[in-house]
CSV table of N, CA, C and O in Angstrom, one decimal:
chain,number,residue,atom,x,y,z
A,1,MET,N,114.9,3.4,39.4
A,1,MET,CA,114.9,2.6,40.6
A,1,MET,C,115.0,3.4,41.8
A,1,MET,O,115.7,4.4,41.9
A,2,MET,N,114.2,3.1,42.8
A,2,MET,CA,114.1,3.8,44.0
A,2,MET,C,115.4,3.6,44.8
A,2,MET,O,116.1,2.6,44.8
A,3,LYS,N,115.7,4.6,45.6
A,3,LYS,CA,117.0,4.6,46.4
A,3,LYS,C,116.7,4.3,47.9
A,3,LYS,O,116.2,3.2,48.2
A,4,SER,N,117.0,5.2,48.8
A,4,SER,CA,116.9,5.0,50.2
A,4,SER,C,115.5,4.6,50.6
A,4,SER,O,114.5,5.3,50.3
A,5,GLU,N,115.4,3.5,51.4
A,5,GLU,CA,114.1,3.0,51.8
A,5,GLU,C,113.4,4.0,52.7
A,5,GLU,O,112.1,4.1,52.7
A,6,SER,N,114.1,4.8,53.5
A,6,SER,CA,113.5,5.8,54.4
A,6,SER,C,112.7,6.9,53.6
A,6,SER,O,111.8,7.5,54.2
A,7,LEU,N,113.1,7.1,52.4
A,7,LEU,CA,112.4,8.2,51.6
A,7,LEU,C,111.4,7.6,50.6
A,7,LEU,O,111.0,8.4,49.7
A,8,VAL,N,111.1,6.4,50.7
A,8,VAL,CA,110.2,5.7,49.7
A,8,VAL,C,108.9,5.4,50.4
A,8,VAL,O,108.9,4.7,51.5
A,9,SER,N,107.8,5.7,49.7
A,9,SER,CA,106.5,5.2,50.2
A,9,SER,C,106.0,4.2,49.2
A,9,SER,O,106.3,4.4,48.0
A,10,ILE,N,105.4,3.2,49.6
A,10,ILE,CA,104.8,2.1,48.7
A,10,ILE,C,103.4,1.9,49.1
A,10,ILE,O,103.1,1.7,50.3
A,11,ILE,N,102.5,2.1,48.2
A,11,ILE,CA,101.1,1.9,48.4
A,11,ILE,C,100.5,1.0,47.3
A,11,ILE,O,101.1,0.9,46.2
A,12,LYS,N,99.5,0.3,47.6
A,12,LYS,CA,98.8,-0.6,46.7
A,12,LYS,C,97.4,0.0,46.4
A,12,LYS,O,96.7,0.5,47.3
A,13,CYS,N,97.0,0.0,45.1
A,13,CYS,CA,95.7,0.5,44.7
A,13,CYS,C,95.1,-0.4,43.7
A,13,CYS,O,95.7,-0.8,42.8
A,14,LYS,N,93.8,-0.6,43.9
A,14,LYS,CA,93.0,-1.3,43.0
A,14,LYS,C,92.5,-0.3,41.9
A,14,LYS,O,92.1,0.8,42.3
A,15,ILE,N,92.6,-0.6,40.7
A,15,ILE,CA,92.2,0.3,39.6
A,15,ILE,C,90.7,0.5,39.7
A,15,ILE,O,89.9,-0.4,39.8
A,16,ASP,N,90.3,1.8,39.8
A,16,ASP,CA,88.9,2.2,39.8
A,16,ASP,C,88.3,1.9,38.5
A,16,ASP,O,88.8,2.4,37.4
A,17,PRO,N,87.2,1.2,38.4
A,17,PRO,CA,86.5,0.9,37.1
A,17,PRO,C,86.2,2.1,36.3
A,17,PRO,O,86.2,2.0,35.1
A,18,SER,N,85.9,3.2,36.9
A,18,SER,CA,85.6,4.4,36.1
A,18,SER,C,86.8,5.0,35.4
A,18,SER,O,86.7,5.9,34.6
A,19,HIS,N,88.0,4.5,35.7
A,19,HIS,CA,89.3,5.0,35.1
A,19,HIS,C,89.7,4.1,33.9
A,19,HIS,O,90.7,4.3,33.3
A,20,ILE,N,88.8,3.2,33.5
A,20,ILE,CA,89.1,2.3,32.4
A,20,ILE,C,88.5,2.8,31.1
A,20,ILE,O,87.4,3.3,31.1
A,21,ASP,N,89.3,2.7,30.0
A,21,ASP,CA,88.8,3.2,28.7
A,21,ASP,C,88.1,2.0,28.0
A,21,ASP,O,87.9,0.9,28.6
A,22,GLU,N,87.6,2.3,26.8
A,22,GLU,CA,86.9,1.3,26.0
A,22,GLU,C,87.7,0.0,25.7
A,22,GLU,O,87.1,-1.0,25.2
A,23,TYR,N,89.0,0.1,25.9
A,23,TYR,CA,89.9,-1.0,25.5
A,23,TYR,C,90.2,-1.8,26.8
A,23,TYR,O,91.1,-2.7,26.8
A,24,ASP,N,89.6,-1.5,27.9
A,24,ASP,CA,89.8,-2.2,29.2
A,24,ASP,C,91.2,-1.9,29.8
A,24,ASP,O,91.8,-2.7,30.5
A,25,HIS,N,91.7,-0.7,29.4
A,25,HIS,CA,93.0,-0.2,29.9
A,25,HIS,C,92.8,1.0,30.9
A,25,HIS,O,91.9,1.7,30.7
A,26,LEU,N,93.7,1.1,31.8
A,26,LEU,CA,93.8,2.4,32.6
A,26,LEU,C,94.0,3.5,31.6
A,26,LEU,O,95.0,3.6,30.9
A,27,ASN,N,93.1,4.5,31.6
A,27,ASN,CA,93.2,5.6,30.7
A,27,ASN,C,94.4,6.4,31.0
A,27,ASN,O,94.7,6.7,32.2
A,28,ASN,N,95.2,6.9,30.0
A,28,ASN,CA,96.4,7.6,30.3
A,28,ASN,C,96.2,8.9,31.1
A,28,ASN,O,97.1,9.3,31.9
A,29,ALA,N,95.0,9.5,31.0
A,29,ALA,CA,94.8,10.7,31.8
A,29,ALA,C,94.6,10.4,33.3
A,29,ALA,O,94.6,11.3,34.1
A,30,ARG,N,94.4,9.1,33.6
A,30,ARG,CA,94.2,8.8,35.0
A,30,ARG,C,95.4,8.4,35.8
A,30,ARG,O,95.4,8.3,37.0
A,31,TYR,N,96.5,8.1,35.1
A,31,TYR,CA,97.7,7.8,35.8
A,31,TYR,C,98.1,8.8,36.9
A,31,TYR,O,98.5,8.4,38.0
A,32,PRO,N,98.1,10.1,36.6
A,32,PRO,CA,98.4,11.1,37.6
A,32,PRO,C,97.7,11.0,38.9
A,32,PRO,O,98.2,11.3,39.9
A,33,LEU,N,96.4,10.5,38.8
A,33,LEU,CA,95.7,10.3,40.1
A,33,LEU,C,96.3,9.3,41.0
A,33,LEU,O,96.4,9.5,42.2
A,34,TYR,N,96.9,8.3,40.4
A,34,TYR,CA,97.5,7.2,41.2
A,34,TYR,C,98.9,7.7,41.7
A,34,TYR,O,99.3,7.4,42.9
A,35,PHE,N,99.6,8.5,40.9
A,35,PHE,CA,100.9,9.0,41.4
A,35,PHE,C,100.6,10.1,42.5
A,35,PHE,O,101.4,10.2,43.4
A,36,GLU,N,99.5,10.8,42.4
A,36,GLU,CA,99.2,11.7,43.4
A,36,GLU,C,98.9,11.0,44.8
A,36,GLU,O,99.3,11.5,45.8
A,37,LYS,N,98.3,9.8,44.7
A,37,LYS,CA,98.1,9.0,46.0
A,37,LYS,C,99.5,8.7,46.6
A,37,LYS,O,99.7,8.7,47.8
A,38,GLY,N,100.5,8.4,45.7
A,38,GLY,CA,101.8,8.2,46.2
A,38,GLY,C,102.5,9.4,46.8
A,38,GLY,O,103.1,9.2,47.9
A,39,ARG,N,102.2,10.5,46.3
A,39,ARG,CA,102.8,11.8,46.8
A,39,ARG,C,102.2,12.0,48.2
A,39,ARG,O,102.9,12.3,49.2
A,40,ILE,N,100.9,11.8,48.3
A,40,ILE,CA,100.2,12.0,49.6
A,40,ILE,C,100.8,11.1,50.7
A,40,ILE,O,101.1,11.5,51.8
A,41,ALA,N,101.0,9.8,50.3
A,41,ALA,CA,101.5,8.8,51.2
A,41,ALA,C,103.0,9.1,51.6
A,41,ALA,O,103.4,9.0,52.8
A,42,LEU,N,103.7,9.7,50.7
A,42,LEU,CA,105.1,10.0,50.9
A,42,LEU,C,105.2,11.2,51.9
A,42,LEU,O,106.0,11.2,52.8
A,43,GLN,N,104.4,12.2,51.7
A,43,GLN,CA,104.3,13.3,52.6
A,43,GLN,C,104.0,12.9,54.0
A,43,GLN,O,104.6,13.4,55.0
A,44,GLU,N,103.0,12.0,54.1
A,44,GLU,CA,102.6,11.5,55.4
A,44,GLU,C,103.8,10.7,56.1
A,44,GLU,O,104.0,10.8,57.3
A,45,LYS,N,104.5,10.0,55.3
A,45,LYS,CA,105.6,9.2,55.8
A,45,LYS,C,106.7,10.0,56.4
A,45,LYS,O,107.3,9.7,57.4
A,46,ILE,N,107.0,11.2,55.8
A,46,ILE,CA,108.0,12.1,56.4
A,46,ILE,C,107.5,13.1,57.4
A,46,ILE,O,108.2,13.9,57.9
A,47,GLY,N,106.2,13.0,57.7
A,47,GLY,CA,105.6,13.8,58.7
A,47,GLY,C,105.2,15.2,58.3
A,47,GLY,O,104.9,16.1,59.1
A,48,PHE,N,105.0,15.4,57.0
A,48,PHE,CA,104.5,16.6,56.4
A,48,PHE,C,103.3,16.4,55.5
A,48,PHE,O,103.3,16.8,54.3
A,49,PRO,N,102.2,15.9,56.0
A,49,PRO,CA,101.0,15.8,55.2
A,49,PRO,C,100.5,17.2,54.9
A,49,PRO,O,100.9,18.2,55.5
A,50,ASP,N,99.6,17.3,53.9
A,50,ASP,CA,99.1,18.6,53.5
A,50,ASP,C,98.5,19.4,54.7
A,50,ASP,O,98.6,20.6,54.8
A,51,SER,N,97.9,18.7,55.6
A,51,SER,CA,97.3,19.4,56.8
A,51,SER,C,98.3,20.1,57.6
A,51,SER,O,98.1,21.2,58.1
A,52,VAL,N,99.5,19.5,57.8
A,52,VAL,CA,100.6,20.1,58.6
A,52,VAL,C,101.1,21.3,57.8
A,52,VAL,O,101.3,22.4,58.4
A,53,LEU,N,101.3,21.2,56.5
A,53,LEU,CA,101.8,22.4,55.8
A,53,LEU,C,100.7,23.5,55.8
A,53,LEU,O,101.1,24.7,56.0
A,54,LYS,N,99.5,23.2,55.7
A,54,LYS,CA,98.4,24.2,55.7
A,54,LYS,C,98.3,24.9,57.0
A,54,LYS,O,98.2,26.1,57.1
A,55,ASN,N,98.5,24.2,58.1
A,55,ASN,CA,98.5,24.8,59.4
A,55,ASN,C,99.7,25.8,59.6
A,55,ASN,O,99.6,26.7,60.4
A,56,ARG,N,100.7,25.6,58.8
A,56,ARG,CA,101.8,26.5,58.8
A,56,ARG,C,101.7,27.6,57.8
A,56,ARG,O,102.6,28.4,57.6
A,57,GLY,N,100.6,27.7,57.1
A,57,GLY,CA,100.4,28.7,56.0
A,57,GLY,C,101.1,28.4,54.7
A,57,GLY,O,101.4,29.3,53.9
A,58,ILE,N,101.4,27.1,54.5
A,58,ILE,CA,102.1,26.7,53.3
A,58,ILE,C,101.3,25.7,52.5
A,58,ILE,O,100.5,24.9,53.0
A,59,GLY,N,101.4,25.8,51.2
A,59,GLY,CA,100.8,24.9,50.3
A,59,GLY,C,101.8,24.3,49.4
A,59,GLY,O,102.8,24.9,49.0
A,60,LEU,N,101.5,23.0,49.0
A,60,LEU,CA,102.4,22.3,48.0
A,60,LEU,C,101.8,22.4,46.7
A,60,LEU,O,100.6,22.0,46.5
A,61,ILE,N,102.5,22.8,45.6
A,61,ILE,CA,102.0,22.9,44.3
A,61,ILE,C,102.8,22.1,43.4
A,61,ILE,O,104.0,21.8,43.7
A,62,ILE,N,102.3,21.8,42.2
A,62,ILE,CA,103.1,21.0,41.2
A,62,ILE,C,103.3,22.0,40.1
A,62,ILE,O,102.5,22.8,39.6
A,63,TYR,N,104.6,22.1,39.7
A,63,TYR,CA,105.0,22.9,38.5
A,63,TYR,C,105.0,22.2,37.2
A,63,TYR,O,104.6,22.7,36.2
A,64,ALA,N,105.5,20.9,37.2
A,64,ALA,CA,105.6,20.2,36.0
A,64,ALA,C,105.6,18.7,36.3
A,64,ALA,O,105.9,18.3,37.4
A,65,ALA,N,105.2,17.9,35.3
A,65,ALA,CA,105.2,16.5,35.5
A,65,ALA,C,105.5,15.8,34.1
A,65,ALA,O,105.1,16.3,33.1
A,66,THR,N,106.3,14.8,34.1
A,66,THR,CA,106.5,14.0,33.0
A,66,THR,C,106.1,12.5,33.3
A,66,THR,O,106.3,12.1,34.4
A,67,TYR,N,105.6,11.9,32.3
A,67,TYR,CA,105.1,10.5,32.4
A,67,TYR,C,105.7,9.6,31.3
A,67,TYR,O,105.9,10.1,30.2
A,68,GLU,N,106.0,8.4,31.7
A,68,GLU,CA,106.6,7.4,30.8
A,68,GLU,C,105.8,6.1,31.0
A,68,GLU,O,105.8,5.6,32.1
A,69,TYR,N,105.1,5.7,29.9
A,69,TYR,CA,104.3,4.5,29.9
A,69,TYR,C,105.0,3.4,29.3
A,69,TYR,O,105.5,3.5,28.2
A,70,LYS,N,105.2,2.3,30.1
A,70,LYS,CA,106.0,1.2,29.7
A,70,LYS,C,105.2,0.0,29.2
A,70,LYS,O,105.5,-0.8,28.3
A,71,LYS,N,104.0,-0.2,29.9
A,71,LYS,CA,103.1,-1.3,29.6
A,71,LYS,C,101.7,-1.0,30.0
A,71,LYS,O,101.5,-0.3,31.0
A,72,GLN,N,100.8,-1.6,29.3
A,72,GLN,CA,99.4,-1.3,29.7
A,72,GLN,C,99.0,-1.8,31.1
A,72,GLN,O,99.6,-2.8,31.6
A,73,VAL,N,98.1,-1.1,31.7
A,73,VAL,CA,97.5,-1.6,32.9
A,73,VAL,C,96.0,-1.9,32.7
A,73,VAL,O,95.3,-1.0,32.1
A,74,LEU,N,95.6,-3.1,33.0
A,74,LEU,CA,94.2,-3.5,32.7
A,74,LEU,C,93.3,-3.2,33.9
A,74,LEU,O,93.7,-3.0,35.0
A,75,GLY,N,92.0,-3.2,33.6
A,75,GLY,CA,91.0,-2.8,34.6
A,75,GLY,C,90.9,-3.7,35.8
A,75,GLY,O,90.5,-3.3,36.9
A,76,ASN,N,91.3,-5.0,35.7
A,76,ASN,CA,91.2,-5.9,36.8
A,76,ASN,C,92.5,-6.0,37.6
A,76,ASN,O,92.6,-6.8,38.5
A,77,GLN,N,93.5,-5.1,37.4
A,77,GLN,CA,94.8,-5.3,38.0
A,77,GLN,C,94.9,-4.3,39.3
A,77,GLN,O,94.2,-3.3,39.4
A,78,GLU,N,95.8,-4.7,40.2
A,78,GLU,CA,96.1,-3.9,41.3
A,78,GLU,C,97.5,-3.3,41.0
A,78,GLU,O,98.4,-4.1,40.5
A,79,VAL,N,97.7,-2.1,41.3
A,79,VAL,CA,99.0,-1.5,41.0
A,79,VAL,C,99.7,-1.1,42.4
A,79,VAL,O,99.0,-1.0,43.4
A,80,GLU,N,101.0,-1.1,42.3
A,80,GLU,CA,101.8,-0.7,43.5
A,80,GLU,C,102.5,0.6,43.1
A,80,GLU,O,103.2,0.6,42.0
A,81,ILE,N,102.4,1.6,43.9
A,81,ILE,CA,103.0,2.9,43.6
A,81,ILE,C,104.2,3.1,44.5
A,81,ILE,O,104.0,3.1,45.7
A,82,HIS,N,105.4,3.3,44.0
A,82,HIS,CA,106.6,3.6,44.8
A,82,HIS,C,106.9,5.1,44.5
A,82,HIS,O,107.0,5.5,43.3
A,83,SER,N,106.9,5.9,45.5
A,83,SER,CA,107.2,7.3,45.4
A,83,SER,C,108.3,7.7,46.3
A,83,SER,O,108.5,7.2,47.4
A,84,GLN,N,109.2,8.6,45.8
A,84,GLN,CA,110.4,9.0,46.5
A,84,GLN,C,110.7,10.5,46.2
A,84,GLN,O,110.7,10.9,45.0
A,85,PHE,N,111.1,11.2,47.2
A,85,PHE,CA,111.6,12.5,47.0
A,85,PHE,C,113.0,12.3,46.5
A,85,PHE,O,113.8,11.5,47.0
A,86,LEU,N,113.4,13.1,45.5
A,86,LEU,CA,114.8,13.1,45.1
A,86,LEU,C,115.6,14.0,46.0
A,86,LEU,O,115.0,15.0,46.6
A,87,PRO,N,116.9,13.8,46.2
A,87,PRO,CA,117.6,14.6,47.1
A,87,PRO,C,117.5,16.1,46.8
A,87,PRO,O,117.6,16.5,45.7
A,88,TYR,N,117.2,16.9,47.9
A,88,TYR,CA,117.0,18.3,47.8
A,88,TYR,C,118.4,19.0,47.6
A,88,TYR,O,119.3,18.6,48.2
A,89,GLU,N,118.4,19.9,46.6
A,89,GLU,CA,119.7,20.6,46.4
A,89,GLU,C,119.7,22.0,46.9
A,89,GLU,O,120.4,22.4,47.8
A,90,SER,N,118.8,22.9,46.3
A,90,SER,CA,118.7,24.2,46.8
A,90,SER,C,117.5,24.9,46.1
A,90,SER,O,117.0,24.3,45.1
A,91,GLY,N,117.2,26.1,46.4
A,91,GLY,CA,116.1,26.8,45.8
A,91,GLY,C,114.7,26.4,46.2
A,91,GLY,O,114.6,25.8,47.3
A,92,ALA,N,113.7,26.9,45.5
A,92,ALA,CA,112.3,26.7,45.9
A,92,ALA,C,111.7,25.4,45.4
A,92,ALA,O,110.7,24.9,46.0
A,93,ARG,N,112.3,24.8,44.4
A,93,ARG,CA,111.7,23.6,43.8
A,93,ARG,C,112.3,22.3,44.3
A,93,ARG,O,113.5,22.2,44.6
A,94,PHE,N,111.5,21.2,44.3
A,94,PHE,CA,112.0,19.9,44.6
A,94,PHE,C,111.2,18.9,43.8
A,94,PHE,O,110.2,19.2,43.2
A,95,PHE,N,111.7,17.6,43.7
A,95,PHE,CA,111.2,16.7,42.8
A,95,PHE,C,110.8,15.4,43.5
A,95,PHE,O,111.4,15.0,44.5
A,96,ILE,N,109.8,14.7,42.9
A,96,ILE,CA,109.4,13.4,43.4
A,96,ILE,C,109.4,12.5,42.2
A,96,ILE,O,108.9,12.8,41.1
A,97,GLU,N,109.9,11.3,42.4
A,97,GLU,CA,110.0,10.3,41.4
A,97,GLU,C,109.0,9.2,41.8
A,97,GLU,O,109.0,8.8,42.9
A,98,HIS,N,108.2,8.7,40.8
A,98,HIS,CA,107.2,7.7,41.1
A,98,HIS,C,107.4,6.5,40.1
A,98,HIS,O,107.8,6.8,38.9
A,99,GLU,N,107.1,5.3,40.6
A,99,GLU,CA,107.1,4.2,39.7
A,99,GLU,C,105.9,3.4,40.0
A,99,GLU,O,105.5,3.2,41.2
A,100,MET,N,105.2,2.9,39.0
A,100,MET,CA,104.0,2.0,39.1
A,100,MET,C,104.4,0.6,38.6
A,100,MET,O,104.9,0.4,37.6
A,101,TYR,N,104.0,-0.3,39.5
A,101,TYR,CA,104.2,-1.7,39.2
A,101,TYR,C,102.9,-2.5,39.2
A,101,TYR,O,102.0,-2.2,39.9
A,102,VAL,N,102.9,-3.6,38.4
A,102,VAL,CA,101.9,-4.6,38.4
A,102,VAL,C,102.6,-5.9,38.5
A,102,VAL,O,103.5,-6.2,37.6
A,103,ASP,N,102.4,-6.7,39.5
A,103,ASP,CA,103.0,-8.0,39.7
A,103,ASP,C,104.6,-7.8,39.6
A,103,ASP,O,105.2,-8.6,38.9
A,104,GLU,N,105.1,-6.8,40.3
A,104,GLU,CA,106.5,-6.5,40.4
A,104,GLU,C,107.2,-6.1,39.0
A,104,GLU,O,108.4,-6.0,38.9
A,105,GLU,N,106.3,-5.8,38.0
A,105,GLU,CA,106.8,-5.4,36.7
A,105,GLU,C,106.6,-3.9,36.6
A,105,GLU,O,105.4,-3.4,36.8
A,106,LEU,N,107.6,-3.1,36.2
A,106,LEU,CA,107.4,-1.7,36.0
A,106,LEU,C,106.6,-1.4,34.8
A,106,LEU,O,106.9,-1.9,33.7
A,107,VAL,N,105.5,-0.7,35.0
A,107,VAL,CA,104.5,-0.3,34.0
A,107,VAL,C,104.5,1.1,33.6
A,107,VAL,O,104.1,1.5,32.5
A,108,ALA,N,104.9,2.0,34.6
A,108,ALA,CA,104.9,3.4,34.3
A,108,ALA,C,105.8,4.2,35.3
A,108,ALA,O,106.0,3.7,36.4
A,109,LYS,N,106.3,5.3,34.8
A,109,LYS,CA,107.1,6.2,35.7
A,109,LYS,C,106.6,7.6,35.6
A,109,LYS,O,106.1,8.0,34.6
A,110,ALA,N,106.9,8.4,36.6
A,110,ALA,CA,106.6,9.8,36.6
A,110,ALA,C,107.6,10.5,37.4
A,110,ALA,O,108.2,10.0,38.3
A,111,LYS,N,107.9,11.8,37.0
A,111,LYS,CA,108.7,12.7,37.8
A,111,LYS,C,107.9,14.0,37.9
A,111,LYS,O,107.5,14.6,36.9
A,112,THR,N,107.7,14.4,39.1
A,112,THR,CA,106.9,15.6,39.3
A,112,THR,C,107.8,16.7,40.0
A,112,THR,O,108.7,16.3,40.8
A,113,GLU,N,107.6,17.9,39.6
A,113,GLU,CA,108.4,19.0,40.1
A,113,GLU,C,107.4,19.9,41.0
A,113,GLU,O,106.3,20.2,40.5
A,114,HIS,N,107.8,20.2,42.2
A,114,HIS,CA,107.0,20.8,43.1
A,114,HIS,C,107.6,22.1,43.8
A,114,HIS,O,108.9,22.2,43.7
A,115,ALA,N,106.8,22.9,44.4
A,115,ALA,CA,107.3,24.0,45.2
A,115,ALA,C,106.3,24.2,46.3
A,115,ALA,O,105.2,23.7,46.3
A,116,LEU,N,106.7,24.9,47.3
A,116,LEU,CA,105.9,25.3,48.4
A,116,LEU,C,105.5,26.8,48.2
A,116,LEU,O,106.4,27.5,47.7
A,117,ILE,N,104.3,27.1,48.6
A,117,ILE,CA,103.9,28.5,48.4
A,117,ILE,C,103.4,29.0,49.8
A,117,ILE,O,102.9,28.3,50.6
A,118,ASN,N,103.5,30.3,50.0
A,118,ASN,CA,102.9,31.0,51.1
A,118,ASN,C,101.5,31.2,50.7
A,118,ASN,O,101.1,31.8,49.7
A,119,LEU,N,100.6,30.5,51.5
A,119,LEU,CA,99.1,30.5,51.1
A,119,LEU,C,98.5,31.9,51.2
A,119,LEU,O,97.6,32.2,50.4
A,120,ARG,N,99.0,32.8,52.1
A,120,ARG,CA,98.4,34.1,52.2
A,120,ARG,C,98.8,35.0,51.1
A,120,ARG,O,98.0,35.7,50.5
A,121,LEU,N,100.1,34.9,50.7
A,121,LEU,CA,100.6,35.7,49.6
A,121,LEU,C,100.5,35.1,48.2
A,121,LEU,O,100.7,35.7,47.2
A,122,ASN,N,100.3,33.7,48.2
A,122,ASN,CA,100.2,33.0,46.9
A,122,ASN,C,101.5,33.1,46.1
A,122,ASN,O,101.5,33.3,44.9
A,123,LYS,N,102.6,33.0,46.9
A,123,LYS,CA,104.0,33.2,46.2
A,123,LYS,C,104.8,32.0,46.7
A,123,LYS,O,104.8,31.6,47.8
A,124,PRO,N,105.7,31.5,45.7
A,124,PRO,CA,106.6,30.5,46.1
A,124,PRO,C,107.6,30.9,47.3
A,124,PRO,O,108.0,32.1,47.3
A,125,ILE,N,107.9,29.9,48.1
A,125,ILE,CA,108.9,30.2,49.2
A,125,ILE,C,109.9,29.0,49.2
A,125,ILE,O,109.6,28.0,48.6
A,126,LYS,N,111.0,29.3,49.7
A,126,LYS,CA,112.0,28.3,49.9
A,126,LYS,C,111.5,27.3,51.0
A,126,LYS,O,111.0,27.8,52.0
A,127,PRO,N,111.6,26.0,50.7
A,127,PRO,CA,111.1,25.1,51.8
A,127,PRO,C,111.8,25.3,53.1
A,127,PRO,O,113.1,25.5,53.1
A,128,PRO,N,111.1,25.2,54.2
A,128,PRO,CA,111.7,25.3,55.5
A,128,PRO,C,112.8,24.2,55.7
A,128,PRO,O,112.6,23.1,55.2
A,129,CYS,N,113.7,24.4,56.6
A,129,CYS,CA,114.8,23.5,56.8
A,129,CYS,C,114.3,22.2,57.4
A,129,CYS,O,114.8,21.1,57.0
A,130,ASP,N,113.3,22.2,58.3
A,130,ASP,CA,112.8,20.9,58.8
A,130,ASP,C,112.1,20.1,57.7
A,130,ASP,O,112.1,18.8,57.8
A,131,PHE,N,111.7,20.7,56.6
A,131,PHE,CA,111.1,20.0,55.5
A,131,PHE,C,112.3,19.4,54.6
A,131,PHE,O,112.3,18.2,54.3
A,132,THR,N,113.2,20.3,54.3
A,132,THR,CA,114.3,19.8,53.4
A,132,THR,C,115.2,18.8,54.0
A,132,THR,O,115.8,18.0,53.3
A,133,ASP,N,115.4,18.9,55.3
A,133,ASP,CA,116.2,17.9,56.0
A,133,ASP,C,115.7,16.5,55.8
A,133,ASP,O,116.4,15.5,55.8
A,134,LYS,N,114.4,16.4,55.6
A,134,LYS,CA,113.8,15.0,55.3
A,134,LYS,C,114.1,14.6,53.9
A,134,LYS,O,113.9,13.4,53.6
A,135,LEU,N,114.5,15.5,53.0
A,135,LEU,CA,114.7,15.1,51.6
A,135,LEU,C,116.2,14.8,51.3
A,135,LEU,O,116.5,14.6,50.1
A,136,LYS,N,117.0,14.8,52.3
A,136,LYS,CA,118.4,14.6,52.1
A,136,LYS,C,118.8,13.1,52.2
A,136,LYS,O,118.2,12.3,52.8
């Protein structure tokens, strides 16, 4: 369940017909694409889209992701993606929690682990304070 409204982005997406398998379901390999749309919207909401990070010589990478599928998503359905940064603690890594809904019913969840890297050195860096302040 999502927490603080200020740290949650909510977007609606129509399922792309090319993401449907032979059973008329959203293919499991395609769920990450929709959660990625949620991440992008979340970064924009806090004022740190990829373009802002890149202008500062920083890139956002994903270290790990876990997915939990609760119910099938059919090809003719619209999904709502809720994405939220989890509170930042310390270190180089931070987390985003995603939930996918169809008609207000939870159908899938994801948790992604991220880090920021120095694009010139291609090495992880501790997130800048103005970034982590948004995650508290």
